Amino acid sequence: MINEKLLANCLWLGGSGDTDELAAPELFRRRVFLEKRPDHAEWIVAARGLISLEINGKAVTNELFLPGWSDYRKRLPVRKLDVIGLLQAGENILTVTVAPGWYCGCISRGNYPGGKVAYGKKHSWAGELHWHCSDGTAGIVASDSAWEYADQNSWIYSDFYAGEKRDYRRTPEKFFPAVPVTAPEQPLFLYEVPPVKVAEVLSPRSVDRNPDGSFTVDFGKNIAGFAVLTCTAPAGRLVTLTHGEVLNPDGSVYTANLRRASGRAEVIWDGEQHTYRPEFTFFGFRYCQINGVDEIGDIHAEFVTSVYQQCGTFECSNDLVNQLYKNILCSQQGNSLEIPTDCPQRNERLGWLGDIQVFIKTALYSFESREFYLKYLDDMVLCANEAGDFPPFVPFNRPEEFTGSAGWADALLSVTWELYRFYGDKEILRRYHQPLSKWLEHLNNTADNFIRSASRYGDWCAADTSTPPEFIATAYYARAAQLLADIAGIMGETALQEQRNILAANIRAAFVNKFTAAGQLTIRNQSAPVFALSFNLLPENMRQNALNILLEDIEKRQYAISTGFLSTGLLLELLSRFNCGEVAGKILTCTRCPSLLYPVLKGATSVWEHWDGIKEDGSFFDPKMNSFNHYALGSYGAWFYEYPGGIRMREPGFRSVRFAPEFLPQLQYVNAGFRGIKTHWERRDDGIYWEIESPVPVELALPGRGETVAPGKYSGKCQ
Ligand code: BGC
């Protein structure tokens, strides 16, 4: 919510001038004398950059990367923090450190220091501390000229891509009056989204000493966050922590795939014991190589994320499949950091829309994240161009690269739709209906006789790239028109619904006309029939033919997969919908390359960007594009809950469900759960035994059953 009054009386404070180099976080302080300990106190802060706050030497919050990210060209986030426990009667020292972060770090400078800035060159902050006592006395400590600015501090730089460098020997020597900088023109909005926090602390699984004396620590899974090291080292000694996702054959950490990101934290020690923990950066890693210490002191890793409340579970008789499922969860948490990102490690970490567009349904099954995505929908709306089209990633900071692309520009629609379905709140549809309608208008205006071609990224990372851009773009166009017709219907706008139904039918007719001949799809691969059938683009009499094309290709590849970012999430669901569960099960359990389980066999603990990120001979895929933590190819995750797990939504918001488990022949048992619903089935000699416990009404869609029952626990047996 934009609020005109927020911080209206504050000065914005920044450090020494603009810089094109990697900038140092800057330190500000102010002494405040209070007669009494206040009964209420709240610090309201904003920053162009990242901010960390202390009162009397104690951190004000354990939330990370404050005040958050959005389209800074349009709005700046403001945080309100309760600080009552930290103030005391007498003197208090308030400290603020402000760092470049998403505002003016490399991520917003076209990837490198000195690059073209998207928002501004200089980090700065503003804030007001409000306090009052029960006797009525009260005060405000605003950012004003009474604040002081330190000549230096231990940070040399801290940046999302470049990593961090600190020198513990450098402490402030002098303080100068803080210099006000120009206040931003952008409005401020109160940020009320679950913050980034440490969700998990990981102990080392192993610590190995390398021939060069360095140590390699394995934390057991590929996360976003950092290693935290407590040790002593002689004054002047450089200690380096290099974070990476995989290892080189010699046991050192592989960093080539980080591209222009460093993965590195460098610390010059001062002879004392310190716990080193980065504050304004994070890394994507499983391993950390430590150079410069004689002995590893105490080390652990912290997994940071914005989504921490798991709401879905899945477990079955196949351990490799269980690991696959865990990998999807891990990549979701590692790529939900303030915004949904593509990957957490290389010089990207951006909100690529195609990735969340395909992953949203899986995301909502696994972690409670309504507020996280609602805020992101607002970010998307802010980033639309005048025509109503959407950029490839959001927040968007490279205006010259604006291209609306099928599957990427559809994210506002898919995320809005799934949030509505998962939470059953029509208000969500109403809130985004206007920008969605404008976007559909844009698609109409730029289509050529109902055919569209804007598919810059195609079915990204597919092993078979033979589905042409017009096919994908027109398929998505038809899907958008139909879904927006359905949305108009749900909102009670029947005339609009009818108009969009006609539009959708026209696009489907144009699609059939262009991409089929003699009742057959003309493109014979996996993804073309997947799009055509999943988006219901074909008339009844052509569907079996399309399914046959898909089944033939699957058979030809012996259950290996050739789908990319856009079609992988649709494949298993489609097979299950068309009663080909056995084939879905064979795809699920196939271990040939490329397949879902192949990365698991290669030791994956997260979802890879490429099916063959590590090739069969152990070599790596091209380092220019080889993330080991990219959830897009894990977007079939929703299928686990719905088909083998059997939990299908019957009414929006899961106000009632259908229990319709698919008893995959490849599995002996399955346990699944979602928001208090628990399901189980297992094979025994005399049949399949099933169970469901549900807090909402359930339709028992099982052989020989079919009745809808009240909330409760039910069990039975099928042959
Ligand atoms: C990102 C993707 C993204 C893509 C667009 C990549 O560099 O990592 O996840 O969707 O570009 O094609």
XYZ file of C-alpha atoms and ligand atoms in Angstrom:
731
model
C 0.000 0.000 0.000
C 1.489 3.335 -1.044
C 1.546 5.770 1.845
C 2.282 9.444 1.206
C 3.050 10.180 4.841
C 5.678 7.525 5.426
C 8.991 9.064 6.421
C 7.838 12.446 5.161
C 9.957 14.289 7.737
C 13.188 12.379 7.289
C 16.339 13.268 5.465
C 17.805 10.640 3.209
C 21.376 9.936 4.229
C 24.090 8.546 2.006
C 27.815 8.188 2.277
C 30.635 9.510 0.168
C 29.499 10.407 -3.349
C 28.540 8.219 -6.295
C 30.732 5.310 -7.106
C 31.235 3.093 -10.091
C 33.387 0.621 -8.222
C 32.189 -2.131 -5.965
C 30.839 -0.034 -3.146
C 31.366 -0.476 0.569
C 28.406 -0.737 2.899
C 28.400 2.443 4.970
C 27.936 2.937 8.638
C 25.873 5.646 10.375
C 25.250 6.193 14.048
C 23.400 8.428 16.417
C 23.356 8.746 20.184
C 19.939 9.110 21.757
C 19.349 9.921 25.399
C 16.084 8.716 26.945
C 14.907 9.686 30.432
C 13.017 6.422 30.791
C 12.789 3.080 29.079
C 9.923 3.515 26.554
C 6.896 1.206 26.587
C 6.520 1.173 22.837
C 9.087 1.737 20.136
C 9.081 1.133 16.432
C 11.727 1.900 13.826
C 10.374 2.685 10.366
C 13.081 2.470 7.718
C 13.533 2.684 3.977
C 16.618 2.348 1.831
C 17.837 2.644 -1.681
C 19.884 -0.478 -1.135
C 19.930 -2.864 1.805
C 19.939 -1.888 5.430
C 20.892 -3.493 8.711
C 20.110 -1.923 12.067
C 21.492 -2.193 15.560
C 20.576 -0.656 18.866
C 23.224 -0.723 21.576
C 25.221 -3.263 19.606
C 22.314 -5.708 19.159
C 20.725 -6.535 15.820
C 17.207 -5.177 15.607
C 15.884 -8.155 13.636
C 16.932 -11.526 12.261
C 15.231 -10.690 8.971
C 17.618 -10.439 6.045
C 17.965 -8.132 3.065
C 15.772 -5.367 4.417
C 13.833 -3.467 3.256
C 13.181 -5.778 0.270
C 13.021 -5.647 -3.515
C 10.434 -4.353 -5.910
C 10.458 -2.294 -9.094
C 12.447 0.514 -7.494
C 11.662 2.778 -10.451
C 8.057 2.761 -9.268
C 8.091 2.229 -5.502
C 10.462 1.789 -2.569
C 9.739 -0.554 0.317
C 9.492 0.634 3.909
C 9.761 -1.648 6.929
C 8.377 -1.207 10.409
C 10.332 -2.989 13.117
C 9.413 -3.355 16.741
C 12.465 -2.337 18.781
C 11.070 -2.066 22.261
C 13.282 -4.700 23.847
C 16.445 -2.906 22.782
C 16.052 0.631 24.104
C 17.109 1.550 27.616
C 16.944 4.513 29.957
C 20.018 6.690 29.468
C 22.207 6.637 26.404
C 21.332 4.499 23.399
C 23.414 4.080 20.290
C 21.544 3.544 17.052
C 23.589 2.133 14.176
C 22.590 1.776 10.538
C 24.612 0.046 7.832
C 23.469 0.539 4.266
C 24.716 -1.521 1.326
C 24.164 -1.392 -2.469
C 22.091 -4.606 -2.733
C 19.503 -4.778 -5.506
C 19.396 -0.997 -5.850
C 22.855 -0.164 -7.124
C 24.894 -3.364 -6.867
C 26.040 -5.306 -9.927
C 22.622 -6.936 -10.307
C 21.212 -3.570 -11.306
C 24.253 -2.457 -13.258
C 24.042 -4.886 -16.127
C 26.048 -7.469 -14.177
C 29.236 -5.603 -13.455
C 30.572 -2.729 -11.363
C 30.446 0.478 -13.332
C 27.754 -0.889 -15.661
C 24.739 1.114 -16.688
C 22.616 1.711 -13.613
C 18.942 0.827 -13.635
C 17.794 2.740 -10.580
C 20.552 4.971 -9.258
C 24.235 4.989 -8.389
C 24.287 5.510 -4.684
C 22.887 3.672 -1.721
C 21.131 5.694 0.970
C 18.505 5.356 3.658
C 15.926 7.167 5.748
C 14.206 6.236 8.970
C 12.227 7.293 11.999
C 12.291 5.708 15.396
C 9.037 6.389 17.252
C 8.889 5.805 20.982
C 6.444 6.537 23.721
C 5.965 5.880 27.420
C 2.734 5.126 29.255
C 2.928 8.516 30.998
C 2.362 10.180 27.627
C 5.917 11.266 26.871
C 6.946 10.390 23.357
C 9.515 11.238 20.733
C 10.725 10.603 17.236
C 14.336 10.101 16.189
C 14.390 10.773 12.475
C 17.311 10.470 10.083
C 18.579 14.029 10.226
C 21.790 16.003 10.418
C 22.417 14.791 13.968
C 23.410 11.431 12.536
C 27.088 10.732 12.019
C 28.813 8.889 9.283
C 31.918 6.670 9.807
C 35.051 7.241 7.755
C 35.484 3.479 7.378
C 34.245 0.159 8.631
C 35.215 -3.450 8.134
C 33.358 -3.820 4.830
C 35.331 -3.231 1.652
C 32.421 -4.310 -0.516
C 29.349 -6.489 -0.364
C 27.420 -7.335 -3.469
C 25.053 -10.093 -4.586
C 27.195 -11.041 -7.578
C 30.681 -9.987 -6.520
C 30.413 -11.487 -3.038
C 31.841 -9.805 -0.028
C 35.182 -8.508 1.209
C 35.836 -7.430 4.773
C 38.849 -6.434 6.783
C 38.400 -6.937 10.513
C 41.319 -4.606 11.188
C 39.403 -1.657 9.779
C 37.169 -0.090 12.382
C 35.723 3.422 12.308
C 38.283 6.038 13.286
C 36.362 9.216 12.725
C 32.717 10.131 12.459
C 31.502 13.054 10.369
C 28.101 14.712 10.201
C 25.990 12.664 7.821
C 25.315 14.269 4.460
C 21.736 14.395 3.219
C 21.200 13.217 -0.341
C 18.295 13.943 -2.652
C 15.133 12.267 -1.469
C 13.652 9.769 -3.917
C 10.746 10.722 -6.127
C 9.288 7.245 -6.035
C 6.470 6.644 -3.559
C 7.118 4.482 -0.518
C 5.059 1.421 0.289
C 4.770 -0.463 3.516
C 6.314 -3.877 3.119
C 4.277 -6.500 4.915
C 5.464 -9.678 3.256
C 7.128 -12.567 5.091
C 10.791 -11.569 5.105
C 13.873 -13.517 4.081
C 15.051 -15.558 7.072
C 17.306 -18.446 7.926
C 15.050 -21.471 7.504
C 17.577 -24.188 8.232
C 21.019 -24.525 9.741
C 23.135 -27.246 8.152
C 26.082 -28.941 9.821
C 28.887 -30.189 7.609
C 28.426 -33.658 6.211
C 32.165 -33.869 5.649
C 35.269 -31.685 5.866
C 38.211 -32.639 3.662
C 41.678 -31.207 3.532
C 42.934 -30.509 -0.008
C 46.564 -30.970 -1.151
C 47.038 -27.156 -1.149
C 46.047 -26.990 2.533
C 42.570 -25.585 1.923
C 39.460 -27.317 3.266
C 36.366 -28.390 1.366
C 33.194 -28.607 3.403
C 30.153 -30.495 2.116
C 26.846 -29.309 3.585
C 24.868 -32.110 1.954
C 22.454 -30.097 -0.148
C 22.468 -27.301 -2.670
C 20.986 -24.268 -0.952
C 20.875 -20.481 -1.044
C 22.591 -18.751 1.830
C 26.106 -18.793 3.186
C 28.641 -20.657 5.250
C 29.180 -19.179 8.706
C 32.677 -19.592 10.098
C 33.857 -19.034 13.654
C 37.641 -19.070 13.982
C 40.772 -17.145 14.775
C 43.508 -16.311 12.291
C 46.625 -14.165 12.573
C 46.225 -10.445 11.931
C 46.519 -9.693 8.215
C 45.690 -13.242 7.111
C 43.268 -13.461 4.181
C 40.614 -16.098 4.742
C 38.533 -16.980 1.699
C 35.255 -18.861 1.593
C 34.401 -20.009 -1.921
C 30.868 -21.294 -2.342
C 29.971 -23.642 -5.185
C 27.396 -26.226 -6.174
C 29.630 -29.073 -7.322
C 33.255 -30.160 -7.056
C 36.081 -30.425 -9.530
C 37.664 -33.860 -9.778
C 40.480 -32.683 -7.448
C 38.013 -31.866 -4.671
C 38.163 -28.097 -5.113
C 34.952 -26.140 -5.585
C 33.774 -25.664 -9.203
C 32.985 -22.012 -9.920
C 33.049 -21.704 -13.723
C 29.247 -21.929 -13.873
C 28.891 -18.898 -11.609
C 29.994 -16.825 -14.607
C 30.578 -13.259 -13.435
C 29.408 -13.950 -9.919
C 32.256 -14.799 -7.562
C 30.703 -17.131 -5.001
C 33.405 -15.788 -2.710
C 33.652 -14.067 0.628
C 37.087 -12.720 1.555
C 37.953 -11.698 5.057
C 41.193 -10.245 6.360
C 41.480 -11.396 9.942
C 42.764 -9.354 12.892
C 44.080 -12.033 15.232
C 40.847 -12.183 17.254
C 38.083 -14.769 17.238
C 35.133 -13.802 15.031
C 32.034 -15.411 13.654
C 32.005 -14.422 10.025
C 28.550 -14.294 8.473
C 27.771 -12.267 5.333
C 25.022 -9.767 5.738
C 24.309 -8.223 2.356
C 24.922 -11.119 0.000
C 24.140 -14.796 -0.420
C 25.433 -17.676 -2.494
C 24.012 -20.768 -4.192
C 26.061 -23.703 -2.910
C 26.440 -27.107 -1.410
C 30.196 -26.928 -0.897
C 32.432 -24.294 0.613
C 36.179 -24.225 0.138
C 38.071 -22.402 2.841
C 41.534 -21.069 2.216
C 43.724 -19.291 4.727
C 42.915 -21.062 7.978
C 45.187 -23.531 9.739
C 42.276 -25.381 11.281
C 38.587 -25.193 10.565
C 37.005 -23.713 13.631
C 33.288 -24.014 13.880
C 31.424 -24.003 10.581
C 27.830 -24.393 9.543
C 25.670 -23.252 6.635
C 22.510 -21.159 6.803
C 19.743 -21.763 4.264
C 17.940 -18.482 3.636
C 14.528 -18.121 2.001
C 11.232 -16.239 2.031
C 9.119 -19.410 2.163
C 9.441 -21.566 5.240
C 6.098 -23.084 6.114
C 5.823 -26.400 4.296
C 2.205 -27.319 3.523
C 2.618 -30.350 1.260
C 4.383 -33.687 1.734
C 5.060 -36.722 -0.437
C 6.869 -39.969 0.177
C 6.767 -43.294 -1.612
C 8.437 -46.696 -1.887
C 11.096 -45.507 -4.349
C 14.001 -43.720 -2.649
C 15.208 -42.094 -5.847
C 11.752 -40.591 -6.378
C 11.766 -39.387 -2.778
C 15.057 -37.623 -3.406
C 13.615 -36.131 -6.589
C 10.688 -34.727 -4.619
C 13.039 -33.301 -1.967
C 15.098 -31.685 -4.714
C 12.026 -29.797 -5.895
C 11.373 -28.474 -2.377
C 15.011 -27.495 -2.000
C 15.024 -25.568 -5.261
C 11.788 -23.835 -4.366
C 13.191 -22.555 -1.085
C 16.529 -21.670 -2.640
C 14.783 -19.692 -5.356
C 12.244 -17.885 -3.194
C 14.363 -15.078 -1.949
C 12.404 -11.868 -1.809
C 11.079 -12.713 -5.266
C 10.822 -16.030 -7.116
C 14.158 -16.342 -8.930
C 15.604 -18.516 -11.677
C 18.712 -19.559 -9.746
C 20.577 -18.430 -6.648
C 24.225 -18.761 -7.673
C 25.363 -17.175 -10.948
C 25.181 -13.557 -12.065
C 21.465 -13.792 -12.632
C 19.217 -14.478 -9.563
C 16.432 -12.674 -11.353
C 12.687 -13.066 -11.390
C 12.475 -14.786 -14.765
C 8.754 -15.001 -15.364
C 8.709 -18.222 -17.370
C 10.189 -20.090 -14.444
C 7.497 -19.102 -11.954
C 4.795 -19.307 -14.604
C 5.425 -23.041 -14.923
C 6.286 -23.673 -11.287
C 3.547 -21.788 -9.453
C 1.198 -24.730 -8.957
C 3.956 -26.920 -7.520
C 5.070 -23.986 -5.378
C 1.647 -23.505 -3.816
C 1.294 -27.208 -3.013
C 4.609 -27.279 -1.190
C 5.011 -24.073 0.845
C 2.494 -21.533 2.158
C 3.355 -18.518 0.064
C 0.208 -16.499 -0.633
C 1.641 -13.158 0.541
C 4.950 -13.776 -1.171
C 3.277 -14.230 -4.563
C 0.666 -11.503 -4.087
C 3.448 -8.997 -3.562
C 5.169 -10.385 -6.637
C 2.003 -9.967 -8.710
C 2.132 -6.274 -7.802
C 5.754 -6.168 -8.929
C 4.734 -7.692 -12.255
C 1.981 -5.146 -12.785
C 4.451 -2.332 -12.115
C 6.795 -3.728 -14.750
C 4.247 -3.968 -17.592
C 4.927 -1.627 -20.500
C 2.479 0.910 -21.861
C 0.956 -1.597 -24.240
C 0.268 -3.919 -21.306
C 2.900 -6.490 -22.220
C 5.293 -8.051 -19.685
C 9.084 -8.199 -19.692
C 10.981 -11.483 -19.410
C 11.882 -10.915 -15.755
C 10.542 -8.857 -12.857
C 11.649 -6.574 -11.259
C 12.827 -5.525 -14.679
C 15.975 -3.454 -14.802
C 17.111 -3.544 -18.433
C 14.455 -1.594 -20.357
C 16.306 -1.946 -23.640
C 15.783 -5.705 -23.513
C 11.992 -5.694 -23.166
C 10.435 -8.629 -25.012
C 7.123 -10.185 -24.191
C 7.591 -13.895 -24.746
C 5.035 -16.718 -24.659
C 5.183 -18.601 -21.389
C 7.106 -15.764 -19.714
C 4.629 -12.916 -20.246
C 1.885 -15.321 -19.108
C 3.111 -15.292 -15.523
C 0.646 -12.675 -14.260
C -2.174 -14.852 -15.557
C -0.852 -18.177 -14.265
C 0.130 -16.900 -10.828
C -3.168 -15.010 -10.394
C -5.150 -18.049 -11.501
C -3.344 -20.529 -9.247
C -3.494 -18.198 -6.249
C -7.235 -17.923 -6.795
C -7.578 -21.696 -7.069
C -5.438 -22.432 -4.028
C -6.980 -19.797 -1.774
C -10.486 -19.582 -3.248
C -10.484 -15.800 -3.064
C -12.219 -14.073 -5.997
C -10.756 -10.779 -4.853
C -7.415 -11.950 -6.260
C -8.993 -12.296 -9.711
C -10.612 -8.857 -9.438
C -7.396 -7.227 -8.313
C -5.420 -8.289 -11.395
C -8.217 -8.390 -13.944
C -7.523 -4.958 -15.393
C -3.816 -5.555 -16.243
C -4.705 -9.039 -17.477
C -7.404 -7.636 -19.768
C -5.000 -5.035 -21.077
C -2.435 -7.729 -21.787
C -5.002 -9.828 -23.662
C -5.859 -6.743 -25.666
C -2.155 -6.407 -26.501
C -2.012 -10.048 -27.610
C -5.042 -9.431 -29.842
C -3.555 -6.278 -31.318
C -0.287 -7.948 -32.191
C -1.608 -11.301 -33.443
C -1.808 -12.045 -37.124
C -5.146 -13.698 -37.874
C -5.084 -15.306 -34.419
C -1.554 -16.629 -34.864
C 1.179 -15.279 -32.616
C 4.900 -15.709 -32.906
C 6.338 -13.954 -29.836
C 8.206 -16.862 -28.299
C 11.746 -15.700 -27.836
C 12.717 -18.495 -25.478
C 10.638 -21.312 -26.973
C 10.410 -24.417 -24.795
C 13.662 -23.385 -23.112
C 16.281 -26.068 -22.438
C 14.287 -28.800 -24.207
C 16.325 -31.731 -25.479
C 14.185 -31.587 -28.639
C 13.649 -28.055 -29.913
C 11.521 -28.875 -32.929
C 8.335 -27.154 -31.699
C 8.303 -23.841 -33.595
C 7.837 -20.472 -31.842
C 4.458 -19.796 -33.547
C 3.162 -23.106 -32.253
C 4.094 -22.254 -28.665
C 3.013 -18.621 -28.841
C -0.350 -19.434 -30.415
C -0.971 -22.261 -27.956
C -0.319 -19.885 -25.053
C -2.486 -17.217 -26.677
C -5.429 -19.642 -26.871
C -4.850 -20.682 -23.275
C -4.817 -17.045 -22.132
C -8.050 -16.207 -23.972
C -9.822 -19.267 -22.546
C -8.590 -18.781 -19.005
C -9.564 -15.123 -19.086
C -13.000 -16.137 -20.372
C -13.314 -18.502 -17.394
C -12.133 -15.767 -15.041
C -14.729 -13.333 -16.454
C -17.336 -16.040 -15.824
C -16.231 -16.520 -12.211
C -16.443 -12.769 -11.692
C -19.993 -12.782 -13.089
C -19.132 -10.872 -16.259
C -21.020 -13.109 -18.645
C -20.936 -10.870 -21.728
C -17.164 -10.607 -21.451
C -16.934 -14.322 -20.869
C -18.904 -15.014 -24.036
C -16.776 -12.595 -26.054
C -13.568 -14.251 -24.828
C -14.978 -17.735 -25.415
C -15.452 -16.768 -29.046
C -11.927 -15.363 -29.190
C -10.493 -18.562 -27.711
C -12.463 -20.684 -30.207
C -11.123 -18.568 -33.069
C -7.540 -18.967 -31.891
C -7.992 -22.710 -31.529
C -9.422 -22.890 -35.044
C -6.448 -20.937 -36.417
C -4.104 -23.213 -34.456
C -5.716 -26.374 -35.832
C -5.655 -24.920 -39.319
C -1.973 -24.075 -39.128
C -0.532 -26.966 -37.169
C -2.541 -30.012 -38.213
C -3.031 -31.854 -41.498
C -5.385 -34.772 -42.117
C -6.414 -34.824 -38.455
C -2.841 -35.050 -37.198
C -0.474 -32.614 -35.579
C 2.266 -31.842 -38.071
C 4.937 -31.647 -35.391
C 5.825 -35.046 -34.070
C 7.710 -34.769 -30.804
C 6.849 -34.705 -27.093
C 6.179 -31.056 -26.421
C 3.853 -30.274 -29.361
C 1.169 -32.835 -28.364
C 1.697 -31.880 -24.721
C 0.849 -28.217 -25.404
C -1.981 -29.055 -27.784
C -3.675 -31.493 -25.401
C -2.917 -29.763 -22.092
C -4.346 -26.489 -23.364
C -7.343 -28.282 -24.956
C -6.586 -26.916 -28.400
C -7.716 -29.870 -30.490
C -11.213 -31.038 -31.383
C -12.252 -34.340 -29.818
C -11.561 -36.391 -32.946
C -7.910 -35.331 -33.135
C -6.952 -35.964 -29.536
C -6.185 -39.663 -29.718
C -3.913 -39.048 -32.707
C -2.036 -36.376 -30.783
C -1.716 -38.649 -27.784
C -0.356 -41.375 -30.044
C 2.335 -39.036 -31.345
C 3.353 -38.339 -27.768
C 3.348 -42.012 -26.788
C 5.359 -42.972 -29.872
C 8.022 -40.398 -29.119
C 8.197 -41.476 -25.494
C 8.533 -45.100 -26.541
C 11.135 -44.229 -29.158
C 13.264 -42.558 -26.502
C 12.646 -45.429 -24.106
C 10.940 -43.155 -21.575
C 13.651 -40.503 -21.656
C 12.299 -36.992 -21.692
C 12.737 -34.294 -24.350
C 10.497 -31.554 -22.963
C 11.742 -28.123 -21.822
C 10.806 -25.453 -19.260
C 7.301 -24.922 -20.611
C 6.145 -28.459 -21.311
C 7.795 -30.587 -18.611
C 5.314 -29.547 -15.935
C 2.419 -30.555 -18.189
C 3.659 -33.956 -19.350
C 2.957 -36.303 -16.419
C -0.356 -34.660 -15.614
C -1.445 -35.035 -19.210
C -0.530 -38.722 -19.309
C -2.417 -39.316 -16.079
C -5.444 -37.372 -17.344
C -5.529 -39.526 -20.457
C -5.326 -42.733 -18.393
C -1.721 -43.415 -19.303
C -0.547 -43.568 -15.706
C 1.634 -46.554 -16.407
C 3.584 -44.535 -18.976
C 3.811 -41.637 -16.512
C 5.228 -44.077 -13.972
C 7.789 -45.332 -16.476
C 8.869 -41.769 -17.218
C 9.063 -41.068 -13.501
C 11.302 -44.053 -12.828
C 13.432 -43.909 -15.974
C 17.092 -43.249 -15.194
C 18.481 -42.859 -18.720
C 19.791 -39.434 -19.660
C 17.799 -37.199 -20.057
C 15.202 -38.172 -17.482
C 13.749 -36.948 -14.207
C 15.861 -39.330 -12.166
C 19.104 -39.035 -14.096
C 20.292 -35.992 -12.057
C 19.374 -37.837 -8.855
C 21.640 -40.697 -9.878
C 24.359 -38.129 -10.458
C 23.931 -36.928 -6.878
C 21.603 -33.948 -7.392
C 20.081 -32.445 -4.259
C 18.224 -29.726 -6.163
C 16.642 -29.404 -9.606
C 19.074 -28.719 -12.437
C 18.679 -26.215 -15.237
C 19.623 -28.913 -17.747
C 18.704 -32.562 -17.633
C 22.380 -33.272 -18.288
C 24.109 -30.601 -16.168
C 26.607 -33.375 -15.416
C 27.034 -35.593 -18.435
C 27.284 -39.355 -18.397
C 31.082 -39.197 -18.580
C 31.118 -36.912 -15.525
C 31.967 -33.717 -17.427
C 29.862 -30.592 -16.962
C 27.444 -28.968 -19.402
C 28.589 -25.591 -20.845
C 29.455 -23.361 -17.841
C 27.799 -20.378 -19.530
C 24.436 -21.910 -18.747
C 24.703 -24.613 -16.141
C 22.867 -23.932 -12.947
C 22.354 -26.822 -10.560
C 19.512 -25.014 -8.853
C 16.719 -24.032 -11.214
C 13.219 -25.168 -10.319
C 11.641 -24.780 -13.760
C 12.284 -28.403 -14.782
C 10.753 -29.500 -11.472
C 7.378 -28.006 -12.283
C 5.742 -31.428 -12.571
C 5.925 -31.493 -8.728
C 2.188 -30.733 -8.401
C 1.514 -34.082 -10.063
C 2.970 -35.932 -7.044
C 0.245 -34.546 -4.802
C -2.573 -34.875 -7.326
C -2.010 -38.252 -8.974
C 0.053 -40.715 -6.935
C -0.967 -38.713 -3.825
C -4.579 -38.536 -5.018
C -5.373 -35.068 -3.620
C -7.388 -33.155 -6.223
C -9.042 -29.834 -5.645
C -12.800 -30.027 -6.053
C -13.661 -26.468 -5.045
C -11.343 -23.438 -5.126
C -9.440 -23.013 -1.894
C -9.591 -26.797 -1.369
C -12.901 -26.304 0.429
C -13.595 -29.850 -0.700
C -11.405 -32.391 -2.430
C -11.615 -35.490 -4.534
C -9.495 -38.434 -3.445
C -8.507 -40.103 -6.700
C -5.108 -41.745 -6.277
C -3.381 -43.167 -9.288
C -1.938 -46.497 -8.167
C 1.242 -46.368 -10.234
C 2.377 -49.935 -10.930
C 5.973 -48.826 -10.295
C 5.264 -47.921 -6.650
C 4.463 -50.091 -3.631
C 3.106 -47.339 -1.427
C 2.569 -43.576 -1.284
C 2.020 -41.138 1.588
C 0.988 -37.602 0.696
C -0.295 -34.575 2.537
C -1.562 -31.080 1.946
C -2.968 -28.571 4.472
C -4.051 -31.233 6.945
C -5.229 -33.752 4.333
C -3.307 -37.007 4.648
C -3.476 -39.819 2.127
C -1.934 -43.251 1.973
C -2.110 -46.329 -0.218
C -0.113 -49.510 -0.342
C -0.052 -52.736 -2.246
C -0.543 -55.975 -0.332
C -1.005 -59.522 -1.594
C -4.765 -59.238 -1.558
C -5.178 -55.767 -3.054
C -4.451 -52.093 -2.609
C -5.296 -50.596 0.761
C -6.048 -46.890 0.913
C -6.660 -44.280 3.613
C -7.531 -40.633 3.721
C -7.882 -38.218 6.602
C -9.331 -34.874 5.660
C -10.473 -31.726 7.437
C -12.725 -30.909 4.436
C -15.431 -32.926 2.611
C -14.017 -35.590 0.301
C -15.345 -37.298 -2.776
C -14.005 -40.842 -2.653
C -13.244 -41.288 -6.351
C -12.005 -44.866 -6.063
C -13.020 -48.059 -7.820
C -16.369 -49.158 -6.399
C -16.845 -45.921 -4.441
C -17.832 -42.430 -5.551
C -19.679 -40.983 -2.590
C -18.854 -37.652 -0.995
C -18.205 -37.900 2.717
C -17.873 -35.440 5.588
C -14.485 -34.450 7.008
C -12.938 -37.434 8.791
C -10.852 -40.537 8.342
C -11.709 -43.183 5.761
C -10.066 -46.328 4.520
C -10.786 -49.174 2.154
C -9.395 -51.697 -0.255
C -9.356 -52.006 -4.039
C -8.430 -54.982 -6.149
C 17.422 -17.993 -16.927
C 16.145 -18.758 -17.076
C 15.216 -17.923 -17.872
C 15.843 -17.778 -19.225
C 15.033 -17.127 -20.270
C 17.994 -17.803 -18.271
O 19.204 -17.208 -18.301
O 18.287 -18.572 -16.040
O 15.707 -19.466 -16.047
O 13.888 -18.264 -17.867
O 17.116 -17.213 -19.151
O 15.144 -17.863 -21.323
